Backbone as JSON, one array per atom type, in Angstrom:
{
  "sequence": "MTVELPAHLHYTVEHEWLDDASPATIGITSVAADALGDIVYLELPAVGESLTAGSVIGEIESTKSVSELFSPVSGTVAEVNQAAIDDPSLVNSDPFGAGWLLKVEVTETGPVLTAEAYAAQSAG",
  "N": [[82.5, 131.61, 94.51], [83.12, 130.0, 97.48], [85.11, 130.66, 100.21], [87.08, 129.02, 102.54], [88.13, 130.22, 105.5], [90.29, 130.1, 108.19], [89.07, 131.1, 111.28], [90.56, 131.83, 113.51], [92.88, 133.03, 112.66], [94.8, 135.94, 111.55], [94.62, 138.36, 108.93], [96.0, 139.96, 105.96], [95.64, 142.75, 103.66], [97.2, 142.18, 101.53], [97.04, 139.48, 101.23], [98.35, 137.74, 103.02], [98.57, 135.57, 105.9], [98.56, 135.26, 109.5], [99.27, 133.78, 112.69], [98.62, 133.75, 116.29], [100.67, 132.66, 117.7], [103.88, 132.16, 119.35], [107.0, 131.72, 118.23], [105.29, 133.66, 115.65], [103.44, 132.15, 113.03], [103.51, 132.53, 109.52], [101.87, 132.77, 106.39], [100.52, 132.42, 103.03], [97.2, 133.15, 101.9], [94.48, 130.93, 100.97], [93.01, 132.16, 99.0], [94.93, 133.75, 97.67], [96.7, 131.7, 96.86], [95.04, 130.22, 95.13], [94.52, 132.19, 93.17], [97.07, 132.62, 92.16], [97.69, 130.2, 90.94], [99.51, 127.26, 89.91], [102.1, 127.04, 92.09], [105.55, 127.45, 91.79], [107.99, 128.29, 92.76], [109.63, 129.66, 95.6], [110.9, 132.51, 97.21], [112.33, 133.31, 100.09], [112.98, 135.17, 103.15], [116.06, 134.89, 105.08], [116.77, 132.92, 108.03], [117.07, 134.75, 111.0], [117.01, 137.2, 109.78], [115.88, 140.58, 109.84], [112.58, 141.82, 109.81], [110.24, 144.22, 108.54], [107.04, 145.4, 109.2], [104.77, 145.43, 106.53], [106.7, 145.62, 104.57], [108.41, 144.36, 101.61], [109.24, 140.98, 101.55], [110.01, 138.83, 100.11], [109.51, 136.61, 97.28], [106.95, 134.97, 95.4], [106.52, 132.59, 93.02], [104.59, 131.59, 90.29], [103.14, 129.47, 87.72], [101.79, 131.33, 86.32], [102.54, 133.97, 87.13], [104.76, 136.29, 88.9], [104.79, 137.21, 92.24], [105.08, 139.6, 94.87], [105.92, 139.03, 98.29], [104.68, 140.19, 101.36], [105.53, 141.38, 104.61], [103.5, 140.83, 107.42], [104.21, 141.64, 109.88], [106.62, 143.16, 112.15], [109.82, 142.06, 113.07], [111.98, 139.24, 113.83], [113.14, 136.68, 111.71], [112.55, 133.42, 112.62], [112.32, 130.85, 111.71], [112.26, 129.09, 108.6], [110.16, 127.59, 106.2], [111.42, 124.91, 105.01], [110.48, 122.66, 103.71], [108.41, 123.67, 102.11], [109.87, 125.32, 100.42], [111.37, 123.4, 99.09], [109.29, 121.97, 97.9], [107.16, 123.73, 96.46], [104.47, 123.35, 95.78], [103.11, 122.63, 98.04], [102.14, 124.95, 99.14], [99.96, 125.51, 97.54], [98.37, 123.2, 97.96], [97.95, 123.06, 100.73], [97.6, 125.72, 102.12], [97.12, 126.85, 104.67], [98.26, 125.12, 106.38], [100.61, 122.74, 106.03], [101.8, 124.28, 104.08], [102.8, 126.66, 105.13], [104.93, 129.61, 105.44], [106.9, 131.18, 106.95], [108.27, 131.54, 110.3], [108.12, 133.92, 112.79], [109.69, 135.92, 115.26], [107.87, 138.15, 116.77], [107.89, 141.68, 117.02], [106.26, 143.78, 116.52], [102.98, 144.09, 115.22], [101.61, 144.66, 112.05], [98.92, 146.35, 110.22], [96.09, 144.33, 110.4], [93.43, 142.07, 109.41], [90.28, 140.62, 110.39], [89.05, 137.27, 109.78], [86.5, 137.49, 108.69], [86.45, 140.19, 107.77], [88.54, 140.1, 105.93], [87.55, 138.24, 104.09], [85.37, 139.68, 103.1], [86.67, 141.87, 101.84], [88.2, 140.5, 99.99], [86.35, 139.39, 98.31], [85.55, 141.45, 96.75]],
  "CA": [[83.42, 130.71, 95.19], [83.15, 130.14, 98.93], [86.47, 130.47, 100.7], [87.17, 128.63, 103.94], [89.21, 130.94, 106.17], [90.32, 129.83, 109.63], [88.66, 132.3, 112.02], [91.54, 132.2, 114.54], [94.03, 133.7, 112.06], [94.71, 137.34, 111.13], [94.87, 138.45, 107.49], [96.38, 141.27, 105.44], [95.07, 143.05, 102.36], [98.1, 141.58, 100.53], [96.73, 138.04, 101.22], [99.1, 136.91, 103.96], [97.91, 135.26, 107.17], [99.45, 134.96, 110.61], [98.6, 133.32, 113.9], [99.01, 134.42, 117.53], [101.69, 131.86, 118.39], [105.19, 132.78, 119.5], [106.95, 132.71, 117.15], [104.09, 133.66, 114.81], [103.55, 131.51, 111.72], [103.0, 133.38, 108.44], [101.72, 132.1, 105.1], [99.59, 133.14, 102.14], [95.86, 132.6, 101.99], [93.99, 130.09, 99.87], [92.6, 133.09, 97.94], [96.14, 134.07, 96.92], [97.21, 130.47, 96.23], [94.16, 129.92, 93.99], [94.72, 133.21, 92.15], [98.39, 132.43, 91.55], [97.78, 128.95, 90.19], [100.54, 126.34, 90.37], [103.29, 127.71, 92.62], [106.73, 126.69, 91.39], [109.23, 128.78, 93.38], [109.51, 130.59, 96.73], [112.09, 133.19, 97.69], [111.98, 133.74, 101.44], [114.11, 135.72, 103.89], [116.85, 133.93, 105.85], [116.65, 132.9, 109.49], [117.85, 135.82, 111.6], [116.78, 138.46, 109.08], [114.88, 141.47, 110.44], [111.48, 142.18, 108.92], [109.45, 145.39, 108.9], [105.65, 145.23, 108.77], [104.42, 146.11, 105.28], [107.79, 145.61, 103.59], [108.55, 143.18, 100.76], [110.16, 140.04, 102.21], [110.34, 137.72, 99.23], [108.68, 136.46, 96.09], [106.31, 133.7, 95.15], [106.4, 132.48, 91.57], [103.7, 130.53, 89.81], [103.2, 129.31, 86.27], [101.14, 132.51, 85.75], [103.13, 135.27, 87.45], [105.61, 136.43, 90.09], [104.19, 138.16, 93.16], [105.87, 139.9, 96.06], [105.39, 138.68, 99.61], [104.81, 141.3, 102.29], [105.5, 140.96, 106.0], [102.44, 141.42, 108.22], [104.76, 141.98, 111.2], [108.03, 143.48, 112.32], [110.44, 141.08, 113.95], [113.12, 138.47, 113.33], [112.79, 135.36, 111.18], [112.99, 132.34, 113.51], [112.32, 129.59, 110.96], [111.74, 129.13, 107.23], [109.62, 126.27, 105.87], [112.26, 124.31, 103.96], [109.65, 121.72, 102.94], [107.69, 124.44, 101.09], [110.87, 125.76, 99.44], [111.69, 122.21, 98.3], [108.09, 121.56, 97.18], [106.25, 124.87, 96.56], [103.07, 122.97, 95.59], [102.5, 122.55, 99.38], [101.42, 126.2, 99.37], [98.67, 125.34, 96.87], [97.56, 122.1, 98.5], [97.65, 123.24, 102.16], [98.15, 127.03, 102.45], [96.99, 127.17, 106.09], [98.89, 124.04, 107.15], [101.97, 122.39, 105.64], [102.32, 125.28, 103.16], [103.22, 127.91, 105.79], [106.18, 130.13, 104.88], [107.89, 131.64, 107.93], [107.93, 131.77, 111.7], [108.78, 135.18, 113.13], [109.6, 136.47, 116.62], [107.21, 139.42, 116.46], [108.05, 142.84, 117.89], [105.12, 144.64, 116.24], [102.09, 143.6, 114.17], [101.06, 145.7, 111.18], [97.47, 146.3, 110.11], [95.55, 143.01, 110.05], [91.99, 141.94, 109.31], [89.68, 139.37, 110.83], [88.67, 136.4, 108.64], [85.29, 138.06, 108.09], [86.82, 141.42, 107.04], [89.35, 139.69, 104.79], [86.63, 137.61, 103.11], [84.59, 140.76, 102.49], [87.51, 142.65, 100.91], [88.68, 139.61, 98.92], [85.23, 139.11, 97.42], [85.36, 142.61, 95.89]],
  "C": [[83.4, 131.0, 96.69], [84.55, 129.79, 99.42], [86.4, 130.1, 102.18], [88.38, 129.32, 104.55], [89.18, 130.61, 107.66], [90.07, 131.12, 110.41], [89.7, 132.76, 113.05], [92.76, 132.94, 113.99], [93.73, 135.17, 111.78], [95.14, 137.39, 109.67], [95.3, 139.86, 107.09], [95.71, 141.5, 104.09], [95.94, 142.49, 101.23], [97.99, 140.05, 100.49], [97.69, 137.17, 102.02], [98.24, 136.63, 105.18], [98.97, 135.08, 108.25], [98.62, 134.52, 111.8], [99.14, 134.08, 115.11], [100.1, 133.68, 118.29], [102.97, 132.68, 118.56], [106.24, 131.7, 119.31], [105.68, 132.56, 116.29], [104.38, 132.97, 113.48], [102.87, 132.41, 110.69], [102.92, 132.54, 107.17], [100.89, 132.97, 104.18], [98.25, 132.42, 102.18], [95.53, 131.71, 100.8], [93.51, 130.95, 98.71], [93.79, 133.41, 97.05], [96.67, 132.84, 96.18], [96.37, 130.1, 95.01], [94.38, 130.9, 92.85], [96.05, 133.03, 91.42], [98.44, 131.22, 90.63], [98.92, 128.11, 90.74], [101.81, 127.07, 90.79], [104.5, 126.83, 92.38], [108.02, 127.12, 92.09], [108.9, 129.76, 94.5], [110.87, 131.19, 97.03], [111.72, 133.81, 99.02], [113.2, 134.32, 102.15], [114.81, 134.63, 104.72], [116.54, 134.01, 107.33], [117.58, 133.98, 110.05], [117.64, 137.18, 110.96], [115.69, 139.26, 109.8], [113.85, 141.86, 109.4], [110.79, 143.43, 109.47], [108.05, 145.19, 108.35], [105.38, 146.07, 107.52], [105.49, 146.08, 104.22], [107.8, 144.31, 102.79], [109.6, 142.26, 101.4], [110.55, 138.87, 101.32], [109.42, 137.71, 98.03], [108.1, 135.06, 96.05], [106.03, 133.64, 93.65], [105.5, 131.31, 91.22], [103.87, 130.41, 88.31], [102.58, 130.52, 85.58], [101.92, 133.81, 85.95], [104.12, 135.16, 88.62], [104.97, 137.5, 90.95], [105.12, 138.39, 94.34], [105.14, 139.42, 97.3], [105.66, 139.85, 100.54], [104.74, 140.78, 103.72], [104.34, 141.62, 106.74], [102.94, 141.92, 109.59], [106.18, 142.52, 111.08], [108.58, 142.46, 113.3], [111.59, 140.38, 113.26], [112.68, 137.09, 112.89], [113.4, 134.29, 112.08], [113.13, 131.02, 112.76], [111.74, 129.83, 109.57], [111.28, 127.71, 106.9], [110.38, 125.68, 104.69], [111.46, 123.33, 103.11], [108.9, 122.45, 101.83], [108.65, 124.98, 100.03], [111.2, 124.6, 98.51], [110.52, 121.77, 97.42], [107.04, 122.67, 97.3], [104.77, 124.52, 96.36], [102.35, 122.78, 96.93], [101.68, 123.81, 99.67], [100.04, 126.15, 98.71], [97.79, 124.33, 97.59], [97.16, 122.32, 99.96], [98.17, 124.59, 102.64], [98.08, 127.41, 103.93], [97.64, 126.11, 106.99], [100.33, 123.85, 106.74], [102.61, 123.42, 104.71], [102.66, 126.62, 103.8], [104.58, 128.33, 105.26], [107.26, 130.42, 105.92], [107.35, 131.56, 109.34], [108.78, 132.96, 112.13], [108.58, 135.51, 114.6], [109.13, 137.91, 116.44], [107.52, 140.5, 117.5], [106.87, 143.8, 117.7], [104.3, 144.04, 115.1], [101.57, 144.79, 113.38], [99.55, 145.59, 111.13], [96.99, 144.92, 109.64], [94.03, 143.04, 110.09], [91.54, 140.65, 109.96], [89.37, 138.54, 109.58], [87.47, 136.99, 107.92], [85.61, 139.3, 107.24], [87.63, 141.08, 105.8], [88.47, 139.08, 103.7], [85.84, 138.68, 102.38], [85.42, 141.55, 101.49], [88.02, 141.79, 99.78], [87.59, 139.33, 97.89], [85.06, 140.23, 96.39], [86.36, 142.71, 94.87]]
}
């Protein structure tokens, strides 16, 4: 399976992505969305909540399983994607676009990978 990964994004080993915008947008990768199957529920942190890079920040539930979401950054939640909470299938259909999860005012970025490094570790 060939995975299309936007080269301008950063990735984590836990399958989250983030951009360089301010606030930074965070979501899960197409690899994670495909592995999860049909996503039916999202539990995300509230606006104003403080996040710590590497910590659990919520859950994503699919018809197959429940997985934890990890924050790739430390900072404060600026926005939550209400459209994705209302219709979690957006995460499956457009994980790098309309299916984003959070926007965070970043104070520190945790360990991240390039698209190439993420693709290499995801293939294994």
